[in-house]
Coordinates of C-alpha atoms and ligand atoms in Angstrom, one line a residue:
X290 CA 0.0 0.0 0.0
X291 CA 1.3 3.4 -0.9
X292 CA 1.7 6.0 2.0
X293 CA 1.7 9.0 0.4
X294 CA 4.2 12.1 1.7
X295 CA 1.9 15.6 2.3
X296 CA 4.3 18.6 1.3
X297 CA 2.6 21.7 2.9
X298 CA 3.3 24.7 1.5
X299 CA 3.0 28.5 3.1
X300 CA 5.5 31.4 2.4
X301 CA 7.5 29.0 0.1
X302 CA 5.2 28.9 -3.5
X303 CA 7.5 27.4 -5.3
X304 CA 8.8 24.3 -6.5
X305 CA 12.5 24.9 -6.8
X306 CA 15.1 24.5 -3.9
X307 CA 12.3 23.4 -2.0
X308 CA 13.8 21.2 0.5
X309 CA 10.1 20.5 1.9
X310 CA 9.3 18.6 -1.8
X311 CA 12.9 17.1 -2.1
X312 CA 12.3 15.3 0.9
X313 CA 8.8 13.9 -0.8
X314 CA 10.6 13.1 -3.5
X315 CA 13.1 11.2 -1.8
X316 CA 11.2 9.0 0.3
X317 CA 9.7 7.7 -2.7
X318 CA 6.1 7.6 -2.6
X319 CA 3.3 9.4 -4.6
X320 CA 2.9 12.9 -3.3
X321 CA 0.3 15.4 -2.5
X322 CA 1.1 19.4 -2.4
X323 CA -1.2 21.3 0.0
X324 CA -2.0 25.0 0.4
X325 CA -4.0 25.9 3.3
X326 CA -5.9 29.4 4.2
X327 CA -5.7 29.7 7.8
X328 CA -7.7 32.8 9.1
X329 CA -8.8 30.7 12.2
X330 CA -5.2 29.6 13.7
X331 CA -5.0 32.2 17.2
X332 CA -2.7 35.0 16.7
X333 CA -2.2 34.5 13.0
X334 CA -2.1 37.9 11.4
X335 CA -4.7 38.3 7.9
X336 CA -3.2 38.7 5.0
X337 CA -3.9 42.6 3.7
X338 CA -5.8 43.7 0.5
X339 CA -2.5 43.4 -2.0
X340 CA -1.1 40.5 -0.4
X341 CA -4.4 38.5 -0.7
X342 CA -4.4 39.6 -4.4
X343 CA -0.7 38.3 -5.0
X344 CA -1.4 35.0 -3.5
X345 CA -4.6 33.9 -5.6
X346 CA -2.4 34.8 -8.5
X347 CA 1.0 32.9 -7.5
X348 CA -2.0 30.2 -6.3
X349 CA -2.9 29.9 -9.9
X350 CA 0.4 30.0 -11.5
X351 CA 1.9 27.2 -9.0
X352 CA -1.2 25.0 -9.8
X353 CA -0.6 25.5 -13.4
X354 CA 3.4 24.3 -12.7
X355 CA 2.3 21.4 -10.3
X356 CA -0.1 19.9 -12.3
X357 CA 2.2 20.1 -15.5
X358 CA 4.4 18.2 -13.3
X359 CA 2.2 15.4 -12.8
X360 CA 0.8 16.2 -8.7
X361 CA -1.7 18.5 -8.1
X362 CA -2.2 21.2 -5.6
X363 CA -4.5 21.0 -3.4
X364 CA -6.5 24.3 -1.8
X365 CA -8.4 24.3 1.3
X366 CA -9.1 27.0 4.1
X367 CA -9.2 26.7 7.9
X368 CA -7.6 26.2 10.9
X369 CA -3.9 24.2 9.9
X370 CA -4.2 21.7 12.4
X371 CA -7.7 20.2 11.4
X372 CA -7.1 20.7 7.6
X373 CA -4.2 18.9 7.8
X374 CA -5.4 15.9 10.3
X375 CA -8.4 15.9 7.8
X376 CA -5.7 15.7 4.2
X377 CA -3.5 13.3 6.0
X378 CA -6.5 10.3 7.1
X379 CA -7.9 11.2 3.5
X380 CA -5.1 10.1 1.5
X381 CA -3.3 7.9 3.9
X382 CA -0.6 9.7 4.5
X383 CA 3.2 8.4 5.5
X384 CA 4.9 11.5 5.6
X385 CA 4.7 15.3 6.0
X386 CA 7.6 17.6 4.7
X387 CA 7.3 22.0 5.5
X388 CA 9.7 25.0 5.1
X389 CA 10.2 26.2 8.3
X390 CA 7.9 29.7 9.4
X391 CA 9.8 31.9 12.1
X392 CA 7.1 34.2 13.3
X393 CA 5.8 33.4 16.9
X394 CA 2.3 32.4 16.2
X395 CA 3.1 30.1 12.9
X396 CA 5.9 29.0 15.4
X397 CA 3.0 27.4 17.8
X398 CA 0.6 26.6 15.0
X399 CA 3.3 24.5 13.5
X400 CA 4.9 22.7 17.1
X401 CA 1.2 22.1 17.8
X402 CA 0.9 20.4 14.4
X403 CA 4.2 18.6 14.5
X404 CA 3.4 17.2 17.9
X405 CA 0.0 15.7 17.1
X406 CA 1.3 14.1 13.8
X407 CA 3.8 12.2 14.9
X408 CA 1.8 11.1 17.6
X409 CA 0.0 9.6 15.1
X410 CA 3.1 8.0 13.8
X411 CA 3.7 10.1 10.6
X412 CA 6.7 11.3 9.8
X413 CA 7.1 14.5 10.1
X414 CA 9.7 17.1 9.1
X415 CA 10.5 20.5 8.8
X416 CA 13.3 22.7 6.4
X417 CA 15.0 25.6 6.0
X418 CA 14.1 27.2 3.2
X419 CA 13.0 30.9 3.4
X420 CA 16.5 32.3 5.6
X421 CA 20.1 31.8 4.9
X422 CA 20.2 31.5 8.3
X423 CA 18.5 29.9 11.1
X424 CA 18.3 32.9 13.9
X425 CA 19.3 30.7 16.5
X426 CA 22.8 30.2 14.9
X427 CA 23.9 33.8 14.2
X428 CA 24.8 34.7 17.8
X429 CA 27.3 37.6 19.3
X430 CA 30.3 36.1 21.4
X431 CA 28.2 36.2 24.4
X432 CA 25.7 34.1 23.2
X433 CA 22.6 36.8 22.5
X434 CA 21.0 37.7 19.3
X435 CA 22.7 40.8 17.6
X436 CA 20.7 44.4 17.6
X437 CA 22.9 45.9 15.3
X438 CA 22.7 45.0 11.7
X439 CA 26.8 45.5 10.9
X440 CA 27.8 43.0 13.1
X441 CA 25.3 40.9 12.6
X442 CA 25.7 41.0 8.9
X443 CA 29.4 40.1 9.8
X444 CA 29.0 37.5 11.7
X445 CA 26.7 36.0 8.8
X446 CA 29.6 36.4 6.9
X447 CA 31.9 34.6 8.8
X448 CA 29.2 31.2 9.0
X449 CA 29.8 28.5 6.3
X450 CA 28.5 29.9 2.9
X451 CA 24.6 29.2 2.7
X452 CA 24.0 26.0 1.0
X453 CA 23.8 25.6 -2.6
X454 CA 20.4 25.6 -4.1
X455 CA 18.2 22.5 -5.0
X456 CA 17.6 22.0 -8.3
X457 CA 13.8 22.3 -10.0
X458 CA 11.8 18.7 -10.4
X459 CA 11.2 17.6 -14.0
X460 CA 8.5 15.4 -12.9
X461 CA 6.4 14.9 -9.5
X462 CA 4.5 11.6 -8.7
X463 CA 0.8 12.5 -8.1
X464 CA -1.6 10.2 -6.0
X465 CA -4.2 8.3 -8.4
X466 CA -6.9 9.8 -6.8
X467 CA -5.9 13.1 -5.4
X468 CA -8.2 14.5 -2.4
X469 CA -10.9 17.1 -3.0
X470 CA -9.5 20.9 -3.7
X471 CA -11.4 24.4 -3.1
X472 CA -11.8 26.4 -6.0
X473 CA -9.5 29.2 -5.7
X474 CA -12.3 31.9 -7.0
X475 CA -14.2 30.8 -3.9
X476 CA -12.0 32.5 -1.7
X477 CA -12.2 35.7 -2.7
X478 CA -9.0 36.9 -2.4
X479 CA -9.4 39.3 -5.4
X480 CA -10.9 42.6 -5.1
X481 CA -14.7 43.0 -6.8
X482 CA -16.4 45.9 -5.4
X483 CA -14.6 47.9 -6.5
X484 CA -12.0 46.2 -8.2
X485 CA -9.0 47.8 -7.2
X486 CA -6.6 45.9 -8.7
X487 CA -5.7 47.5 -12.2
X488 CA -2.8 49.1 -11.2
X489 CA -1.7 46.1 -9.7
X490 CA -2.3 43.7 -12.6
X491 CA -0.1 46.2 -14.9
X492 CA 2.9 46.8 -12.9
X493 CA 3.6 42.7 -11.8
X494 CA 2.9 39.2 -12.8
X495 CA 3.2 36.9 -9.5
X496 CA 4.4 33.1 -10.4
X497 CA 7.4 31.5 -9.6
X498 CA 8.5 31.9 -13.2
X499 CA 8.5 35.6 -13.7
X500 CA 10.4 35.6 -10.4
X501 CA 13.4 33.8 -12.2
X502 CA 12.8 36.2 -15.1
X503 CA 13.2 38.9 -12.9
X504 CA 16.1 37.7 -11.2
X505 CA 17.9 36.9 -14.3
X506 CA 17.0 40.1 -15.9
X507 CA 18.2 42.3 -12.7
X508 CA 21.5 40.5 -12.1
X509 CA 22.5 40.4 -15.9
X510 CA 21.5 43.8 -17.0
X511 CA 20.7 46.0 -14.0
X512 CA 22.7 45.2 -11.3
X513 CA 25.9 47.4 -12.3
X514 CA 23.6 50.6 -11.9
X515 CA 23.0 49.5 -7.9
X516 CA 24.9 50.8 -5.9
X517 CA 24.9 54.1 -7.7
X518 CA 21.4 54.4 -7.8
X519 CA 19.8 52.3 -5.6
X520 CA 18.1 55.4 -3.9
X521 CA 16.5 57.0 -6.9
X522 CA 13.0 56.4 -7.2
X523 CA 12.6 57.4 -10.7
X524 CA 16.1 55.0 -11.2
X525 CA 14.7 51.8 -11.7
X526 CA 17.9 50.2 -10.1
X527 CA 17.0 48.2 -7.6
X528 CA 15.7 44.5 -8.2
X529 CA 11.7 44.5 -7.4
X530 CA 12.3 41.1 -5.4
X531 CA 10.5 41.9 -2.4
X532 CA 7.7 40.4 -3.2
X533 CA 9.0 36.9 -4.7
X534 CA 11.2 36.4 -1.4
X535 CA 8.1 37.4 0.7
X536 CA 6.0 34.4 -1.0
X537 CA 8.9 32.3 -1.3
X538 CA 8.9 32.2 -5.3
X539 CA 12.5 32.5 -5.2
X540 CA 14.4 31.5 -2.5
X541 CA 16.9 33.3 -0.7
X542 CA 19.6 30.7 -1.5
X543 CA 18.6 31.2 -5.4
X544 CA 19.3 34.5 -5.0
X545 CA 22.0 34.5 -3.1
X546 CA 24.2 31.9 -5.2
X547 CA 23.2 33.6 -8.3
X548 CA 24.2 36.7 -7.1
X549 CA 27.5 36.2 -5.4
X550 CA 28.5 34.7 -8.8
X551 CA 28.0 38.2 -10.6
X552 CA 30.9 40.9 -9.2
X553 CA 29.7 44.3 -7.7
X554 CA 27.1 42.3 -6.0
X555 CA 27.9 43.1 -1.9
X556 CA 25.7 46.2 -1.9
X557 CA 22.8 44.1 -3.2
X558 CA 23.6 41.2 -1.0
X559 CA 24.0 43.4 2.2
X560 CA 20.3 44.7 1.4
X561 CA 19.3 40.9 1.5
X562 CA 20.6 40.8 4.8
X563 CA 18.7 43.3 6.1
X564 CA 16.0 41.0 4.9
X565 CA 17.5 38.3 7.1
X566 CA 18.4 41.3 10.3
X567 CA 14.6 42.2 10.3
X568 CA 13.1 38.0 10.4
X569 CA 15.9 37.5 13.1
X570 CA 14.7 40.2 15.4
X571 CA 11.0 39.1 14.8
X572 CA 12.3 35.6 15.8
X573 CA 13.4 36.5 18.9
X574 CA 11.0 39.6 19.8
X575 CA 7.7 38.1 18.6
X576 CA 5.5 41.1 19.0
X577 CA 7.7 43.4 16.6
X578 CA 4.2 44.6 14.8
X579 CA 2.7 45.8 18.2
X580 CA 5.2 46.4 20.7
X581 CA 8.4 49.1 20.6
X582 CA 11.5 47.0 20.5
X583 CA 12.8 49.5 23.0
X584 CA 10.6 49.8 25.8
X585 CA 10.8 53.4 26.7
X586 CA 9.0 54.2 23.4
X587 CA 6.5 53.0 25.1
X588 CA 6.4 56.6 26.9
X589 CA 6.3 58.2 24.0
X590 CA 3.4 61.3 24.5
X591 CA 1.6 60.6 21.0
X592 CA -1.1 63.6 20.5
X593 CA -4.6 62.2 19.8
X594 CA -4.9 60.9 16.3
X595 CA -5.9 63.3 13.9
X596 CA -8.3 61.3 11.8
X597 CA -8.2 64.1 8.7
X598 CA -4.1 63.7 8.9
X599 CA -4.0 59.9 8.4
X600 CA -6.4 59.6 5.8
X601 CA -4.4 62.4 3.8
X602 CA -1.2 60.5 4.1
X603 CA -2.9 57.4 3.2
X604 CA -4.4 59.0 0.0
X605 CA -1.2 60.9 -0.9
X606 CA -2.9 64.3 0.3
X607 CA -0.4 66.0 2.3
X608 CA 1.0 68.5 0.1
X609 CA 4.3 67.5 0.1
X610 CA 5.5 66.2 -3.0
X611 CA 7.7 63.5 -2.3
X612 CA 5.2 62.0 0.1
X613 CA 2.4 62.0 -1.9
X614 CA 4.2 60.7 -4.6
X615 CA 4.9 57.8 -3.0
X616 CA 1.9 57.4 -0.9
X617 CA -0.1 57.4 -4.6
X618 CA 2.7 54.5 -6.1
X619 CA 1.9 52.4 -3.1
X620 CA -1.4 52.4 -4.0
X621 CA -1.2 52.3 -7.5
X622 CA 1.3 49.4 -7.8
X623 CA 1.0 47.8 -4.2
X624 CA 4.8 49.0 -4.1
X625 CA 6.6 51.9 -3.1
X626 CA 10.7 52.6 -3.2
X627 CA 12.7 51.6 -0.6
X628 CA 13.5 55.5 -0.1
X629 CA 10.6 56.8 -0.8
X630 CA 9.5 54.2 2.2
X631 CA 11.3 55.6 4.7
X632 CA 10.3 59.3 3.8
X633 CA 6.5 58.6 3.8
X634 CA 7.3 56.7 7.2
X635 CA 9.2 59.5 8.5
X636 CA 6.8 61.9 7.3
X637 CA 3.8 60.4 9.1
X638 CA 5.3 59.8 12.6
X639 CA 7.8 63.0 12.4
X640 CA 5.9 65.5 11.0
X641 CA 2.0 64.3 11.7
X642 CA 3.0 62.5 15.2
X643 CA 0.9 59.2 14.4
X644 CA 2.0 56.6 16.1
X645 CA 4.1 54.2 14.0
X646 CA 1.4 51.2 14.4
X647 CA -1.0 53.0 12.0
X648 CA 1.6 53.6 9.3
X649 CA 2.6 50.4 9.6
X650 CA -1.1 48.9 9.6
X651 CA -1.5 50.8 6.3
X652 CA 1.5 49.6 4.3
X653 CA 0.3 46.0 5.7
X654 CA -3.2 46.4 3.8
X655 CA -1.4 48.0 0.8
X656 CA 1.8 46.2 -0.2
X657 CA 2.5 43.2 -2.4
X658 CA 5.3 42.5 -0.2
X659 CA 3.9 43.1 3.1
X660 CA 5.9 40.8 5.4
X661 CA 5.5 40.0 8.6
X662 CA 9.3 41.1 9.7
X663 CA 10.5 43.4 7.3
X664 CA 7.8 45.9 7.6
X665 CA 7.3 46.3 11.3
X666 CA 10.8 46.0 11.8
X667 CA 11.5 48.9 9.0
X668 CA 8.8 50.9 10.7
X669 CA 10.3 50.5 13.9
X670 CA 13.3 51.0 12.4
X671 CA 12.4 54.7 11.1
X672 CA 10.0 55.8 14.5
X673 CA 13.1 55.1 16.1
X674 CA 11.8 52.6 18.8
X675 CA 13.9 49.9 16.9
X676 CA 16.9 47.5 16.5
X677 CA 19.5 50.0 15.1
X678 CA 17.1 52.6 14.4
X679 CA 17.8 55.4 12.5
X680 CA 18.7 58.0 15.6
X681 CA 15.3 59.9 16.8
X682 CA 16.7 63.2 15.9
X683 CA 17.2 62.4 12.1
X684 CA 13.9 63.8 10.9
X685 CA 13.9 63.5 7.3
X686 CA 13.1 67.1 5.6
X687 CA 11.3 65.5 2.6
X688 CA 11.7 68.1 0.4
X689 CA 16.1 68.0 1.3
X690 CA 15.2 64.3 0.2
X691 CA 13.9 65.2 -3.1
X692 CA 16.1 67.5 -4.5
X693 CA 18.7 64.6 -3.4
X694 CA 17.1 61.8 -4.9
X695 CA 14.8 62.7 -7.5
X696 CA 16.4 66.1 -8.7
X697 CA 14.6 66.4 -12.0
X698 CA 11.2 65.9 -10.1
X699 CA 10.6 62.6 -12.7
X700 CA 9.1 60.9 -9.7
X701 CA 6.9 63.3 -8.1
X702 CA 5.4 63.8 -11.6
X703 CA 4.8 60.1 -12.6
X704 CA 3.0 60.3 -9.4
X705 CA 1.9 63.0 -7.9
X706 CA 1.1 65.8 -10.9
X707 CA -2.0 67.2 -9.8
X708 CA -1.5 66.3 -5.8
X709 CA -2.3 68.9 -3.4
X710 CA 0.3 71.8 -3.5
X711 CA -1.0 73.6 0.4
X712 CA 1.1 71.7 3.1
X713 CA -1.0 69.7 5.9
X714 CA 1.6 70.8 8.3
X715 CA 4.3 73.4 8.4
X716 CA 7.5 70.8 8.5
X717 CA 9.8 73.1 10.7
X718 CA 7.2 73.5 13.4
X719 CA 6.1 69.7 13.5
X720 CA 9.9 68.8 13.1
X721 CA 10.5 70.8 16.3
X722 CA 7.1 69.2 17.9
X723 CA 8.7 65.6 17.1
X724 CA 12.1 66.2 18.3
X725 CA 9.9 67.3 21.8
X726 CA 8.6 64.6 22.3
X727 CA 11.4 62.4 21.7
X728 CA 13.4 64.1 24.2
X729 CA 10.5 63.6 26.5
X730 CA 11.0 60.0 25.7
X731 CA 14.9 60.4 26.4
X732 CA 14.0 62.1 29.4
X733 CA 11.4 59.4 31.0
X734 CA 13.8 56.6 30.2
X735 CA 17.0 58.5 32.0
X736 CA 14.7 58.9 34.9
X737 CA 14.0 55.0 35.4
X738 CA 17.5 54.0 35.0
Ligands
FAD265 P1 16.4 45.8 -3.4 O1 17.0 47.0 -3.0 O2 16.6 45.2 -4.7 O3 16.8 44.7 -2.2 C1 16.8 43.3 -2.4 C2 16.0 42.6 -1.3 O4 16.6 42.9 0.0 C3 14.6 43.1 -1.3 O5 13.8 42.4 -2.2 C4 14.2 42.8 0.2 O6 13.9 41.4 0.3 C5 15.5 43.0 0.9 N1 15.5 44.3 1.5 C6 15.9 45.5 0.9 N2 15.8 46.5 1.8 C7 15.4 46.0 3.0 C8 15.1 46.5 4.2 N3 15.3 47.8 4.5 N4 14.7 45.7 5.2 C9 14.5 44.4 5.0 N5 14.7 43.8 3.8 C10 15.2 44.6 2.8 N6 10.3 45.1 2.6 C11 9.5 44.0 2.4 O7 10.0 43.1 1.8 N7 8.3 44.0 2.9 C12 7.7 45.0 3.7 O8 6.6 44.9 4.1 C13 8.5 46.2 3.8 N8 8.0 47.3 4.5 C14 8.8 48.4 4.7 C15 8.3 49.5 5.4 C16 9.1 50.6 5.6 C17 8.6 51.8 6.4 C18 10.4 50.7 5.0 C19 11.3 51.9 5.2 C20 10.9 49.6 4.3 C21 10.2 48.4 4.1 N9 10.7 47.3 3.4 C22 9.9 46.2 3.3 C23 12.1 47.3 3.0 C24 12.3 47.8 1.6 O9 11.7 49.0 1.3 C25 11.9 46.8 0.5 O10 12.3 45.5 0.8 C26 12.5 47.2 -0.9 O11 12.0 48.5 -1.2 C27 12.0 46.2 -1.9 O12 12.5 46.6 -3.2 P2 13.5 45.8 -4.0 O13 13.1 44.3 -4.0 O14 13.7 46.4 -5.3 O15 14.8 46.0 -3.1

């Protein structure tokens, strides 16, 4: 009798280096792929507007790839545990294979999960697939997790080289009768009323695929102009990978081994790491999307919320150029430049005195390549409650940034032509407001110490 090996899929949508469906493959037995939609599990964080939107799509494309393969993928939504006691008694199952998830609630989910399968007697594994590291290995010499990104990066450095890639399956060994599979239109993941997704449908085509394509493009023809122009919006420099690594259509090995092959690539790589610096502070501080890293943020005297100022910020109406430029990308594209990022960040919790939660809340709903690390840690990063956080008095002046970075203006009028040209706020006076209340904060914490 066949027992057939379960590969469950999550932030990994892809079937190249996947060490999850190498394993399947190895042990030998037909296989089933599985995809689940957990919005039940406790503490597991929904998926925002454009991320939901990129998944059906790299859904569709990896069914496509699977099925051409010979397996199938198989869709179903609920809590992780029941789906996948519910999968494995339906097809008999021997074996299930995972990438490991680092945050602290898909930590549980997936202990819980382990646990109870192999109490059942399955065997169950899980891989490394989606970090070049595992955050327990990259430790200072005193045996705590690094909270500065230069030695950490470092020290990353100094590890054995990450392991080479796995190649791609030519073939996959499907059950005979494969279980029962949702209908991905049934979920609803895609915006209908309205359907907002226009912008988002010309600027990217999700698939593992056109994630290679776009790797291979950026490292053979782009990648020279990187480190020159990396912060130039209107530049078109830097590599538009976010948003394969957050879904895991490209590993981090893949792009790592691909890059360090082409020379000038250390700039690009160290960016990577950052990548890796944010998912190993979220390992080890769970909460990064709630709590201040540093606690005495925590004293920080927000004003009340001023309901008229977030909602111009979130529909690029602020007046300021360079902020509504790329408050009016993001939701164009579901994307906004790196730079651009950290202005609009700066801008809201700086200059409009919103805590960093909301900001961070918003670019969750509205990016393709929302990720549970990498955005709360960046947002952290700029309010300055943060692991190496930009220091609290750098206030960016937003329009110093854009006669830096996007001299000509091309950016600002791509984006922002007919935007509002009457400031919200007067961005000496709220500068000098901010840098109050962060010495307030300095003040409170010098006080407990
Ligand atoms: P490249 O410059 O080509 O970099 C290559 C890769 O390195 C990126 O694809 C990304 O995976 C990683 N990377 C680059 N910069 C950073 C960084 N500062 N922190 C962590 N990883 C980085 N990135 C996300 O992937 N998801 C987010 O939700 C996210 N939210 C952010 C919020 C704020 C307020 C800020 C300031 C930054 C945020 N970033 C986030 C980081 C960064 O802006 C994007 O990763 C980058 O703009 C993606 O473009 P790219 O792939 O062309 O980057």
């Amino acid at each position: 009798m066949a027992s057939p090996s379960l590969v469950w899929l999550r932030d990994d949508l892809r079937v190249a280096d996947n060490p999850a469906l190498r394993a399947a493959m190895d042990r030998d037995e037909p296989i089933v792929v599985l995809f689940v939609l957990d919005e039940e599990s406790p503490g597991i964080r929904p998926l925002g507007g454009a991320a939901r939107w990129w998944l059906h799509h790299s859904l569709n494309s990896l069914a496509e790839h699977i099925d051409g393969l010979g397996a199938r993928l198989i869709l179903r939504r609920g809590a992780a545990q029941k789906v996948l006691a519910d999968v494995v008694a339906e097809i008999g199952a021997g074996a299930v294979f995972w990438t490991r998830r680092y945050g602290g609630a898909e930590r549980e989910v997936d202990s819980a999960i382990k646990a109870a399968l192999r109490e059942d007697g399955l065997d169950v594994a899980s891989f490394a697939g989606s970090l070049l590291h595992e955050p327990w290995t990259v430790k200072t010499g005193a045996g705590t997790h690094f909270s500065v990104f230069t030695p950490f990066w470092r020290a990353c450095r100094a590890l054995p080289a990450p392991r080479a890639p796995l190649p791609a399956p030519r073939s996959l060994d499907g059950v005979g009768r494969p279980p029962a599979s949702d209908d991905l239109d049934d979920w609803g993941l895609l915006p209908t009323h309205p359907d907002w997704a226009g912008g988002l449908r010309d600027t990217w085509e999700p698939g593992e695929a056109a994630a290679r394509e776009r790797l291979h493009v950026f490292l053979r023809e782009e990648v020279s102009a990187y480190d020159r122009a990396r912060d130039e919006p209107s530049a078109g420099a830097t590599s538009l990978l976010s948003p394969r690594l957050r879904w895991g259509e490209l590993s981090p090995f893949t792009v790592w081994h691909e890059a360090v092959a082409v020379d000038g690539t250390a700039g690009f790589l160290s960016e990577v790491g950052w990548r890796e610096f944010a998912w190993h502070t979220a390992f080890h501080f769970p909460d990064l999307a709630t709590r201040n890293l540093r606690s005495e943020f925590d004293a920080f005297p927000w004003p009340r919320l001023h309901p008229r100022h977030l909602e111009a910020w979130q529909r690029g109406e602020t007046g300021i150029p360079l902020v509504d430029a790329g408050m009016r990308e993001l939701w164009h594209t579901g994307f906004m430049h790196n730079r651009v990022r950290m202005v609009t960040a700066s801008f809201l919790v700086k200059n409009l005195l919103i805590d960093w939660r909301r900001g961070e809340e918003w670019f969750w709903d509205t990016l393709v390549d929302a990720d549970g690390a990498n955005n709360p840690f960046n947002w952290q990063w700029v309010a300055g409650s943060g692991a190496d956080a930009a220091p609290y008095f750098r206030v960016f002046n937003p329009e110093l940034q854009a006669k830096k970075f996007d001299p000509q203006g091309l950016y600002v009028s791509e984006w922002a032509a007919d935007a509002p040209d009457e400031p919200l706020v007067d961005l000496g006076e709220t500068r000098k407001a901010a840098l109050a209340a962060y010495d307030a904060v300095k003040r409170s914490s010098r006080a407990e110490s």
